[in-house]
mmCIF file of C-alpha atoms in Angstrom:
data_model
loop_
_atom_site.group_PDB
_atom_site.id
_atom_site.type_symbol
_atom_site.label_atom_id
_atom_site.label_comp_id
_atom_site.label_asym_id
_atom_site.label_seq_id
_atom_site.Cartn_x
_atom_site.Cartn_y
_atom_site.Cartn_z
ATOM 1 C CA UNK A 1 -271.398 -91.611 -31.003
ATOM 2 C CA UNK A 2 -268.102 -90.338 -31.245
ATOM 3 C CA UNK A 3 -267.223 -87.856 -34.387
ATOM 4 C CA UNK A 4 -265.295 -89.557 -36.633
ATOM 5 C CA UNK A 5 -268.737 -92.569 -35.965
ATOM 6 C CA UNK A 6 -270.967 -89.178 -36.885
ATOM 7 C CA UNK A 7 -269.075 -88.900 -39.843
ATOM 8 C CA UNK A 8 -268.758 -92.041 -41.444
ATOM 9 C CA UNK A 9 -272.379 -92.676 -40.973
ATOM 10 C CA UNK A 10 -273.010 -89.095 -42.365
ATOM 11 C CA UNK A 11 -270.175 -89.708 -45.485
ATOM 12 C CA UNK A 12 -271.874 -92.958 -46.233
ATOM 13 C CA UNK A 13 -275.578 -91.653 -46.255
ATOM 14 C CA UNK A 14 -274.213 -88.855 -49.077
ATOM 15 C CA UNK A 15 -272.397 -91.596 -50.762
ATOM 16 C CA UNK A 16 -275.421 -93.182 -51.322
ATOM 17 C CA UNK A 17 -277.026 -90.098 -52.626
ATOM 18 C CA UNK A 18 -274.380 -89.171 -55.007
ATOM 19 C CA UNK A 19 -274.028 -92.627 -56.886
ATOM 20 C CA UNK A 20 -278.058 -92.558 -57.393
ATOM 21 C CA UNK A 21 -277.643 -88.786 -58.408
ATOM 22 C CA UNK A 22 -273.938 -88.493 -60.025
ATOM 23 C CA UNK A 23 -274.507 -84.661 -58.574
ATOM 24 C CA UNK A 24 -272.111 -81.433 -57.762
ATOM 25 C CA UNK A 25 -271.366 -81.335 -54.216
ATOM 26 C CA UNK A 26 -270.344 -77.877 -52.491
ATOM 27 C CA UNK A 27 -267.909 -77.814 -49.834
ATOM 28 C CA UNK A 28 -268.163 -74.722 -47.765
ATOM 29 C CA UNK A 29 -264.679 -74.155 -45.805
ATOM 30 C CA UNK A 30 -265.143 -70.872 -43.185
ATOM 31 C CA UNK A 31 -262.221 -69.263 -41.633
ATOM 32 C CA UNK A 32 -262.936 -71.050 -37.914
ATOM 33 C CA UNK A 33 -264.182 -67.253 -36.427
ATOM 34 C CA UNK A 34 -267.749 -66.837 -36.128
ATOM 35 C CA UNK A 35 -268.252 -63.567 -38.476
ATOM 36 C CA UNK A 36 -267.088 -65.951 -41.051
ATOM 37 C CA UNK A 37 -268.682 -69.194 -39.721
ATOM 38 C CA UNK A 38 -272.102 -66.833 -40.129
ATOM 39 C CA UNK A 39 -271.539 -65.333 -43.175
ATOM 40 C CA UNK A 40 -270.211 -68.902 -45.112
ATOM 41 C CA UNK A 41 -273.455 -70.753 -43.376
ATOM 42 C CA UNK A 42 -275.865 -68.271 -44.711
ATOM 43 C CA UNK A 43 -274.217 -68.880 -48.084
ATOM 44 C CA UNK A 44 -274.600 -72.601 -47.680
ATOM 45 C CA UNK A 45 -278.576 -72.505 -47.044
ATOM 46 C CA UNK A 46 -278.985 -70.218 -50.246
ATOM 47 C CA UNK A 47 -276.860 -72.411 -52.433
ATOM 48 C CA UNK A 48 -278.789 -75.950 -50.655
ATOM 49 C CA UNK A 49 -281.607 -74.140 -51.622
ATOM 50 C CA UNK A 50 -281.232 -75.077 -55.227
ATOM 51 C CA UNK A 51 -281.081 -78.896 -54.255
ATOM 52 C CA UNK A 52 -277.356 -79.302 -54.324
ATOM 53 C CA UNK A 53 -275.976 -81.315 -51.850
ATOM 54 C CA UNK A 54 -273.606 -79.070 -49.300
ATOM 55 C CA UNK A 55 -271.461 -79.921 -47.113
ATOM 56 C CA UNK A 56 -270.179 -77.259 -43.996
ATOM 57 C CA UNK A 57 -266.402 -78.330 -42.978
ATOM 58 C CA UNK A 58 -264.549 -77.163 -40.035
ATOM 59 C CA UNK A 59 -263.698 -78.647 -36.371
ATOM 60 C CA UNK A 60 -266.296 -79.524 -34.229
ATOM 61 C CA UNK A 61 -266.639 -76.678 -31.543
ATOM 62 C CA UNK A 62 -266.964 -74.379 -34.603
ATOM 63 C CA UNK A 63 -269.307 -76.622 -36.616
ATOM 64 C CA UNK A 64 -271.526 -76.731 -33.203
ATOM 65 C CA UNK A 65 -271.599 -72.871 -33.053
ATOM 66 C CA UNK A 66 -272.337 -71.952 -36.435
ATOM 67 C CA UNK A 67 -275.640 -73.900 -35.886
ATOM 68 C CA UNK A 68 -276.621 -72.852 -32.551
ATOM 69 C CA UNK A 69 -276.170 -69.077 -33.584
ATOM 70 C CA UNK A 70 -278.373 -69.002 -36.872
ATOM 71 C CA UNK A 71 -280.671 -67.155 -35.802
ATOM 72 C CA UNK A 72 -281.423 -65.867 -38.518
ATOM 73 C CA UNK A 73 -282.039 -68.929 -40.213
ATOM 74 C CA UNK A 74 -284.746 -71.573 -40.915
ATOM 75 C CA UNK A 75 -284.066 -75.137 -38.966
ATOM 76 C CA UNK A 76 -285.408 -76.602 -41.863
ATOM 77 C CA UNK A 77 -282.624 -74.863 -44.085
ATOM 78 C CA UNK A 78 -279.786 -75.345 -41.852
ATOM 79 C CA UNK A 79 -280.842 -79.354 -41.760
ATOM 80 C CA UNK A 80 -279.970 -79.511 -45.451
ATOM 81 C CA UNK A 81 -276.883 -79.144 -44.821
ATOM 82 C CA UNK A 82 -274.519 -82.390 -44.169
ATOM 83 C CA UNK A 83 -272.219 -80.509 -41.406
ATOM 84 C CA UNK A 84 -268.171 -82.477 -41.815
ATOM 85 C CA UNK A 85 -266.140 -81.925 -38.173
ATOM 86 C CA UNK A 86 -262.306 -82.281 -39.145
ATOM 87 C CA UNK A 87 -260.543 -84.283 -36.591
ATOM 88 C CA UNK A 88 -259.354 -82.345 -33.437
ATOM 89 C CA UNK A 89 -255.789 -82.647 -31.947
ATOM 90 C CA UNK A 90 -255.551 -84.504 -28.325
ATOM 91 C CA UNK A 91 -255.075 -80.760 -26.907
ATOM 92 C CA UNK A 92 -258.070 -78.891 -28.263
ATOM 93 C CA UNK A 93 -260.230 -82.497 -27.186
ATOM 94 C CA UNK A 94 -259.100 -82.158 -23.487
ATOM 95 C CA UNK A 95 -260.130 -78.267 -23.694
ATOM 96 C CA UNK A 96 -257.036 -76.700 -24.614
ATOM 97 C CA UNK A 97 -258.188 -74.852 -27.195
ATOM 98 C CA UNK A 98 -255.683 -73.014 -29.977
ATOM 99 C CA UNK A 99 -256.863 -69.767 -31.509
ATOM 100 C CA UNK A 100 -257.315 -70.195 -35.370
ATOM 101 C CA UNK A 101 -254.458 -68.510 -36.123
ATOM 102 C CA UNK A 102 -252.317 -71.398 -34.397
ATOM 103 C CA UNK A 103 -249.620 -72.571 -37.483
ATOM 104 C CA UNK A 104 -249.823 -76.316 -36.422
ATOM 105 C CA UNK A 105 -253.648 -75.935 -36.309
ATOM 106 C CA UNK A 106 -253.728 -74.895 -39.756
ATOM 107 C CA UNK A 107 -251.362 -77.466 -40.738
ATOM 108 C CA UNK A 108 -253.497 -80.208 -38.927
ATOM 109 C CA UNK A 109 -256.627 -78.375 -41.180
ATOM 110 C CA UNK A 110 -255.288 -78.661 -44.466
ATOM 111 C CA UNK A 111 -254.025 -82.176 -43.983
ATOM 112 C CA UNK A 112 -257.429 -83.413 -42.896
ATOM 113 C CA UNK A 113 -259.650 -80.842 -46.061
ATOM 114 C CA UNK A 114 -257.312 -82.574 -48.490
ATOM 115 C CA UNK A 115 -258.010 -86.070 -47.029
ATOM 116 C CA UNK A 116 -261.737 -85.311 -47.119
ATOM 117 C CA UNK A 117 -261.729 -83.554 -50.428
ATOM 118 C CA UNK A 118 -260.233 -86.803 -51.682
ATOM 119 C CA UNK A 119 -262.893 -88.669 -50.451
ATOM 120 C CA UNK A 120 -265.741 -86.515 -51.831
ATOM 121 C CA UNK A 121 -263.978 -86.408 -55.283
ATOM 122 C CA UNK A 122 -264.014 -89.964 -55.784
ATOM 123 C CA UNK A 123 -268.021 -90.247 -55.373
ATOM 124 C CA UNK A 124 -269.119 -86.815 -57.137
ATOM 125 C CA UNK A 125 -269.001 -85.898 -60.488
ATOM 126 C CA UNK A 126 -268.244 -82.248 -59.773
ATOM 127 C CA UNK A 127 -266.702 -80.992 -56.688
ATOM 128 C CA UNK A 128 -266.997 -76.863 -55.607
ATOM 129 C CA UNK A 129 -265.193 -75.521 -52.969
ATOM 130 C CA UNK A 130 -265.945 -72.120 -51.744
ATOM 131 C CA UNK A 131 -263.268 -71.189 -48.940
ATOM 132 C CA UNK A 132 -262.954 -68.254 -46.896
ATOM 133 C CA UNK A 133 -259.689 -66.070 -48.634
ATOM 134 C CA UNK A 134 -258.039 -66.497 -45.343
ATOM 135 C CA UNK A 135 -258.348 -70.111 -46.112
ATOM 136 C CA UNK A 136 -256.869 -70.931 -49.353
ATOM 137 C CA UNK A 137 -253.467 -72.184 -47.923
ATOM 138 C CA UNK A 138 -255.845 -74.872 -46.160
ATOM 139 C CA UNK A 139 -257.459 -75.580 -49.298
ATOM 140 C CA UNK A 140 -254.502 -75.854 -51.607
ATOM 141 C CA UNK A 141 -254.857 -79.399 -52.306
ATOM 142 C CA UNK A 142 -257.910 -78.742 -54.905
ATOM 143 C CA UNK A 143 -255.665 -78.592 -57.464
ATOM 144 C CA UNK A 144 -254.695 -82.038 -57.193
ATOM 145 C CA UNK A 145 -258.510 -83.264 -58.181
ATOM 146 C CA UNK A 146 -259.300 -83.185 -61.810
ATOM 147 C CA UNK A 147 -263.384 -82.959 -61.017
ATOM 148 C CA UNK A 148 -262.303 -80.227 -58.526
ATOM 149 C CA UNK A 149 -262.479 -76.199 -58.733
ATOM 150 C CA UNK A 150 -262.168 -73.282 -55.991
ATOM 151 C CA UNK A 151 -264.119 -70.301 -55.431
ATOM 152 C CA UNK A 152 -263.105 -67.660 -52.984
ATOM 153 C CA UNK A 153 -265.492 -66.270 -50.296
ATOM 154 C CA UNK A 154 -264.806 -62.350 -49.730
ATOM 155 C CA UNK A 155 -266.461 -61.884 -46.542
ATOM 156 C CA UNK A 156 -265.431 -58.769 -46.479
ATOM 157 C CA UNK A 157 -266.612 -55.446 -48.947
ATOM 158 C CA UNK A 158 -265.096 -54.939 -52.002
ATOM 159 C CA UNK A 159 -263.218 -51.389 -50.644
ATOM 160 C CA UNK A 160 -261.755 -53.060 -48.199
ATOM 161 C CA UNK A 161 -260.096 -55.958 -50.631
ATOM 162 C CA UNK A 162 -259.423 -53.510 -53.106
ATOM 163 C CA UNK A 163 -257.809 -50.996 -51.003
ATOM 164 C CA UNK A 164 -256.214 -53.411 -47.977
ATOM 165 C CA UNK A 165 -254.931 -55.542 -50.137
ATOM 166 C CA UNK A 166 -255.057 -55.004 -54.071
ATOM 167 C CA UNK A 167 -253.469 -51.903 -53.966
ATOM 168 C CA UNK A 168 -250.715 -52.576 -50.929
ATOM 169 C CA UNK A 169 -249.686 -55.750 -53.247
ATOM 170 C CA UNK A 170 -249.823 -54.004 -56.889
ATOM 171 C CA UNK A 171 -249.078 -50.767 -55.443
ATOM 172 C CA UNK A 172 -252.377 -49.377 -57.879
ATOM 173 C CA UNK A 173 -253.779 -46.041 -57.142
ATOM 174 C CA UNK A 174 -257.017 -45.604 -55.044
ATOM 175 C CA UNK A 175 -259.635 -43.774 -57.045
ATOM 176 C CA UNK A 176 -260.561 -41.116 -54.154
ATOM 177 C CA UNK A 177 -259.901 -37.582 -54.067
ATOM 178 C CA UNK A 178 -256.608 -36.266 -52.058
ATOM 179 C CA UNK A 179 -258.333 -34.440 -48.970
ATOM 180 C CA UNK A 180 -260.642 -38.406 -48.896
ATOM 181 C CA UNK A 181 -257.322 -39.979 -49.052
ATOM 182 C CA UNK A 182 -255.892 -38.151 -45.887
ATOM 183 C CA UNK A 183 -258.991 -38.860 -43.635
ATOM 184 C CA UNK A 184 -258.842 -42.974 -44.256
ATOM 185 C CA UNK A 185 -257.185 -44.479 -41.645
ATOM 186 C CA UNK A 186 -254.329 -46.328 -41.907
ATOM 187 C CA UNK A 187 -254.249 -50.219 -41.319
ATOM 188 C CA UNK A 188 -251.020 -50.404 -39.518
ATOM 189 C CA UNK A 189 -251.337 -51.504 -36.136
ATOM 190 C CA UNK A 190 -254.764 -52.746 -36.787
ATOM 191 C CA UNK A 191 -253.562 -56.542 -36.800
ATOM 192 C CA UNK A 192 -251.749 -58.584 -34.586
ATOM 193 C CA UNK A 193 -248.377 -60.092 -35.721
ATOM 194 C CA UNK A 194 -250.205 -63.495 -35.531
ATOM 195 C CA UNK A 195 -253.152 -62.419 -37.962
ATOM 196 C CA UNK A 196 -250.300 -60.807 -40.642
ATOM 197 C CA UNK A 197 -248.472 -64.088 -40.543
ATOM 198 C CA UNK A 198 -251.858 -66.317 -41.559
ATOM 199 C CA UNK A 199 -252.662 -63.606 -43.637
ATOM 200 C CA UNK A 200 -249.291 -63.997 -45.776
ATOM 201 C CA UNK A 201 -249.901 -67.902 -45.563
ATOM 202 C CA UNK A 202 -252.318 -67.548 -47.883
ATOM 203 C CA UNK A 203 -251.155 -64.887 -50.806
ATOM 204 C CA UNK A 204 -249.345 -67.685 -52.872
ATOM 205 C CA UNK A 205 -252.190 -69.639 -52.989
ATOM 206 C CA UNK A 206 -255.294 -67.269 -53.667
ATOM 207 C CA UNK A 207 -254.084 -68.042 -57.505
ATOM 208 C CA UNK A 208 -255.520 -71.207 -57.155
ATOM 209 C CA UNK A 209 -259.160 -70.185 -57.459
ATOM 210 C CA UNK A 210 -261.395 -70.032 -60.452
ATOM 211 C CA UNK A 211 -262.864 -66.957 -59.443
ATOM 212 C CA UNK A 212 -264.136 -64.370 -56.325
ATOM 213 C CA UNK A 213 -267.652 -64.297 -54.420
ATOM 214 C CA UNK A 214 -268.215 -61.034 -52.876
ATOM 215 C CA UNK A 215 -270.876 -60.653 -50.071
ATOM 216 C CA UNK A 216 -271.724 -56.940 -51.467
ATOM 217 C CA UNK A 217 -274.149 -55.360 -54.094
ATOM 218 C CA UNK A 218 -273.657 -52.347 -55.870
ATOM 219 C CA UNK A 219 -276.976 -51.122 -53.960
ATOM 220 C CA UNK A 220 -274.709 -51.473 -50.374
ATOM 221 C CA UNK A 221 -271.288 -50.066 -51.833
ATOM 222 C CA UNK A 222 -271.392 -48.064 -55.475
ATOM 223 C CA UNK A 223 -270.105 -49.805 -58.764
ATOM 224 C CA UNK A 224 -266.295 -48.317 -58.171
ATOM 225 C CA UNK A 225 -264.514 -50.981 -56.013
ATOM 226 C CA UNK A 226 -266.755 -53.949 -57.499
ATOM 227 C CA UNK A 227 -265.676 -52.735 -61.054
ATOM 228 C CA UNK A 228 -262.257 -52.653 -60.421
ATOM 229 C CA UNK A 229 -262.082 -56.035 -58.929
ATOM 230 C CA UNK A 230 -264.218 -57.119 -62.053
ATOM 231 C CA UNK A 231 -261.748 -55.294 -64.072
ATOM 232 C CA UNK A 232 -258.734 -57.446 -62.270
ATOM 233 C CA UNK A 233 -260.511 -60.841 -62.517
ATOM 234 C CA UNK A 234 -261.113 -60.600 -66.331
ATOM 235 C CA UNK A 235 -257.309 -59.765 -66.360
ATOM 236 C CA UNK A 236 -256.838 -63.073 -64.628
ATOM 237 C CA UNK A 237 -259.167 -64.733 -66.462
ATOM 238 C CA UNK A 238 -261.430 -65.388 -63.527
ATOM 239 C CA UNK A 239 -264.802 -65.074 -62.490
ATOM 240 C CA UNK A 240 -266.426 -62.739 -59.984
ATOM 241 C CA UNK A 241 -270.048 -62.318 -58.543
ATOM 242 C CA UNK A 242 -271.207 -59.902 -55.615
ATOM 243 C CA UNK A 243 -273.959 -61.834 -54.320
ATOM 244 C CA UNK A 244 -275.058 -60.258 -51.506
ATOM 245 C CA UNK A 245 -276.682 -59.207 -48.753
ATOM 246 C CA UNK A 246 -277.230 -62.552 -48.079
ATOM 247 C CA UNK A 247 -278.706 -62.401 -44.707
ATOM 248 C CA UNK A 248 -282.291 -63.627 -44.807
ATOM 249 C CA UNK A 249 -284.866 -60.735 -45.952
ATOM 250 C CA UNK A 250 -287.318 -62.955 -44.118
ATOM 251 C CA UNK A 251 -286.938 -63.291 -40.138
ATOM 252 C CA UNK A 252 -289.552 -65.610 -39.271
ATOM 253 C CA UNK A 253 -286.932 -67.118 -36.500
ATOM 254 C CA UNK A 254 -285.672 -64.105 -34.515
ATOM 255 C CA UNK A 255 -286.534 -64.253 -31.173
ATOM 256 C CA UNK A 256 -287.862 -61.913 -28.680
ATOM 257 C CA UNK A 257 -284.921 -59.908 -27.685
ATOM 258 C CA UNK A 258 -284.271 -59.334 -31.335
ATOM 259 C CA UNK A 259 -288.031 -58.230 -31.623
ATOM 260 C CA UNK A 260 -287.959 -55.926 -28.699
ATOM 261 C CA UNK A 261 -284.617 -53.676 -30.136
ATOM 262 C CA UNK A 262 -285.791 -53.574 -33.464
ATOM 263 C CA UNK A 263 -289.252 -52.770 -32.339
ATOM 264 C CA UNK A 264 -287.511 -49.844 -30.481
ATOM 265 C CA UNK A 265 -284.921 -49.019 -33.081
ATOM 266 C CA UNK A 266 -288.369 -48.468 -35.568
ATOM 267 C CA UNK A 267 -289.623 -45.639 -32.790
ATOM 268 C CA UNK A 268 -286.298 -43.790 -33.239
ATOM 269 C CA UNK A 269 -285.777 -40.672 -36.068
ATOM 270 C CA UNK A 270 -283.343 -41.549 -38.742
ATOM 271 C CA UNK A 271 -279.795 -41.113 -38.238
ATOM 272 C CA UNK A 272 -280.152 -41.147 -34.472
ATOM 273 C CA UNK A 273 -278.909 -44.045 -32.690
ATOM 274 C CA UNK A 274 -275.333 -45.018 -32.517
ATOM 275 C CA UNK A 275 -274.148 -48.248 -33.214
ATOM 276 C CA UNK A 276 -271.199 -49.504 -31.293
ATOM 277 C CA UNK A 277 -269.618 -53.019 -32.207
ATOM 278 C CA UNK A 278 -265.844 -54.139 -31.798
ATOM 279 C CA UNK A 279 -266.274 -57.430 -33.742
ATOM 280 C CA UNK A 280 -266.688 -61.272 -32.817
ATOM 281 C CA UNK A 281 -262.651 -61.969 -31.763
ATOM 282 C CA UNK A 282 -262.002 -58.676 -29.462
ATOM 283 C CA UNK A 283 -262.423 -58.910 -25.534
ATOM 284 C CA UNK A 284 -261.961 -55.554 -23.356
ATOM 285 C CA UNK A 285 -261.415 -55.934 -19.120
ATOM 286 C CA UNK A 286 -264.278 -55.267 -16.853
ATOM 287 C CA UNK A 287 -262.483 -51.582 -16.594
ATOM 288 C CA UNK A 288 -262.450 -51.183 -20.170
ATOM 289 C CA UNK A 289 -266.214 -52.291 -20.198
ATOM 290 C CA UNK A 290 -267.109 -49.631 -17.394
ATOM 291 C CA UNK A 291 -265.176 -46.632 -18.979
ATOM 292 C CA UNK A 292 -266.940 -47.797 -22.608
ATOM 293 C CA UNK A 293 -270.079 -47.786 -21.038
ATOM 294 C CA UNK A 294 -269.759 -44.746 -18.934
ATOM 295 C CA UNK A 295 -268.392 -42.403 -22.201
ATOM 296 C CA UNK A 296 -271.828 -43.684 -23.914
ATOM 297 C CA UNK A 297 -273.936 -42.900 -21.146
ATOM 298 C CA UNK A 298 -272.112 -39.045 -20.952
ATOM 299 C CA UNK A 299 -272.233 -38.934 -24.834
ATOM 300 C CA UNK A 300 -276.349 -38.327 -23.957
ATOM 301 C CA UNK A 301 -276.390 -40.010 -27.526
ATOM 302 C CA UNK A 302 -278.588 -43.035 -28.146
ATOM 303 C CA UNK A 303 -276.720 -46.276 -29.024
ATOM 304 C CA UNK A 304 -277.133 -49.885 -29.857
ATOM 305 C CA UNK A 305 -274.126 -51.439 -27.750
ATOM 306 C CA UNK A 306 -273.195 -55.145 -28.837
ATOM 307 C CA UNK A 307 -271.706 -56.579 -26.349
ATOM 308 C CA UNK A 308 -269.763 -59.777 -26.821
ATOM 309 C CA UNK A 309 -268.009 -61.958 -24.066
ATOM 310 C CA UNK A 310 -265.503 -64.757 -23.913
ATOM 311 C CA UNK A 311 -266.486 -68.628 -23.806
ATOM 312 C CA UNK A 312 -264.149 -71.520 -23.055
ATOM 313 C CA UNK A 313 -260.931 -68.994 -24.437
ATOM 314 C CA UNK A 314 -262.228 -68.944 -28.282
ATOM 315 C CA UNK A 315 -265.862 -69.131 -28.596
ATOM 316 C CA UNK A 316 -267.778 -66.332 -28.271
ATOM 317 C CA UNK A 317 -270.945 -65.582 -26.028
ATOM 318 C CA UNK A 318 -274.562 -65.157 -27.900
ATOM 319 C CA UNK A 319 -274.675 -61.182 -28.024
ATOM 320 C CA UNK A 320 -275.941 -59.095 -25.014
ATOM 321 C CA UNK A 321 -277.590 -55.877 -25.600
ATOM 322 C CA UNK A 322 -276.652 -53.849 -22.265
ATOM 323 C CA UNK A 323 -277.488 -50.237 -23.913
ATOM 324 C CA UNK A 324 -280.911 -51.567 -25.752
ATOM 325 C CA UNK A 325 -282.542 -53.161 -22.182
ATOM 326 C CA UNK A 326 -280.781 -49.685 -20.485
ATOM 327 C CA UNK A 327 -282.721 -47.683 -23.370
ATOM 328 C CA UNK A 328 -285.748 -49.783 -22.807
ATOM 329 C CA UNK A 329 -286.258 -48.887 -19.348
ATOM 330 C CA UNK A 330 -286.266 -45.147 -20.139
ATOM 331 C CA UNK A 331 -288.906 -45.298 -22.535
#
């Protein structure tokens, strides 16, 4: 069955449900990049939870592994959710794959949301979409559906909204002392020139939303940051919640690796094992790799390395633990 087959069959099983229940359907639309594929899945199970029909929207690849790296997750929870694969482009079907930050990509993206946003509208009483903020230019089109309303996903703290971009747009001060101010690092050079241009894609449309959903408690980050957001949302008349952590409390489905480093991470004192991550999207050379790896191993410091490779150009490799199974072997 090919995927626009999938889908109809899949649209016309929900279309069933929704005339019997005249229900709210979510539509979850993650940035295509799998710290954000994670973090919006996670949020669909909690809100299917409550027996809303949810729907998980993005292009196929990305759809496919979201699922197969929930590991975190209950089957049963993710098979609530009705997953939606937006049509692909003849190139990324015969394996040439564009990076999510491709400008016709996004185009192709926001003209296939809005035709499937159409869709849903017209058999739900009450359509929410929750879209990652580096998403809202491909989610526009919610405006144009009465029944319709947008929430934005913050995967990201609130320090890091408030600071990277609040303040560098409204030019407002950052509550920290001087001698804290000179030690934070600065963001230029941090992004690529292709990142900054999707990222300023979206500021003229983050207006649209009817409010902010930040994956942060005050328990993870202090009230500051959170209250100042809250502060600008009831200036824009709109609506915030920090919802998280919402990463399962309960890991029934972790698997054995998993058990085995966090079965020696429990053996070590507090505050003494480094944890070194460079994100889901970076890739180093074998020679970066070996001089990483050697500079831990001299550090005589105990670490946690994640190690993430390259699949098929885009898609990420489950994670390795090289300094865990090296760690292991002393013990």
């Amino acid at each position: 069955m090919d995927i626009n087959s999938e889908n109809l069959a899949n649209d016309e099983l929900i279309s069933s449900n929704l005339k019997q229940d005249n229900e709210v359907v979510v539509v979850i639309v993650p940035l295509q990049a799998q710290g954000h594929l994670n973090q919006l899945l996670q949020f669909a199970c909690l809100v299917s939870s409550y027996g809303l029909s949810v729907y998980y929207v993005g292009l196929a690849k990305y759809n496919h592994q979201a699922k197969v790296r929930a590991n975190a997750l209950n089957p049963w929870d993710i098979a609530k959710i009705h997953f939606h694969d937006l049509p692909s482009s003849p190139d990324f079907a015969s394996g040439k794959v564009p990076t999510i930050w491709d400008g016709c990509m996004l185009l192709r993206i926001r003209e296939s949301i809005a035709s499937f946003l159409h869709d849903i509208s017209c058999k739900a009483r009450r359509v929410v979409i929750v879209h990652d903020v580096l998403m809202s230019y491909n989610v526009q089109d919610v405006s144009s559906f009465h029944n319709a309303e947008s929430y934005i996903f913050n995967c990201g703290s609130s320090f890091d909204m408030y600071c990277s971009h609040i303040c560098t747009a409204a030019g407002l001060p950052i509550p920290l002392e001087a001698e804290q101010l000179k030690r934070m690092p600065s963001l230029k050079g941090c992004y690529p020139d292709e990142i900054l241009h999707v990222g300023r894609l979206q500021s003229p449309y983050t207006g649209i939303k009817a409010g902010d959903i930040y994956n942060t408690s005050q328990v993870i980050e202090g009230s500051t940051y959170l209250d100042l957001m809250a502060q600008l949302a009831s200036i824009q008349n709109k609506k915030q919640w920090a919802i998280g952590p919402i990463l399962p409390t309960k890991l029934d489905h972790i698997s054995n690796r998993d058990n085995i480093c966090l079965d020696w991470l429990n053996k070590q004192p507090p505050k003494s094992v480094l944890y070194v991550s460079f994100g889901t999207t970076s890739s180093f050379s074998d020679e970066q790799i070996k001089e990483l790896a050697m500079g831990l191993e001299l550090s005589t410091q105990k670490f946690l390395w994640v190690l993430r490779g390259a699949d098929e150009g885009v898609l990420l490799l489950e994670l390795e633990d090289l300094s865990c199974r090296k760690d292991l072997r002393k013990e």
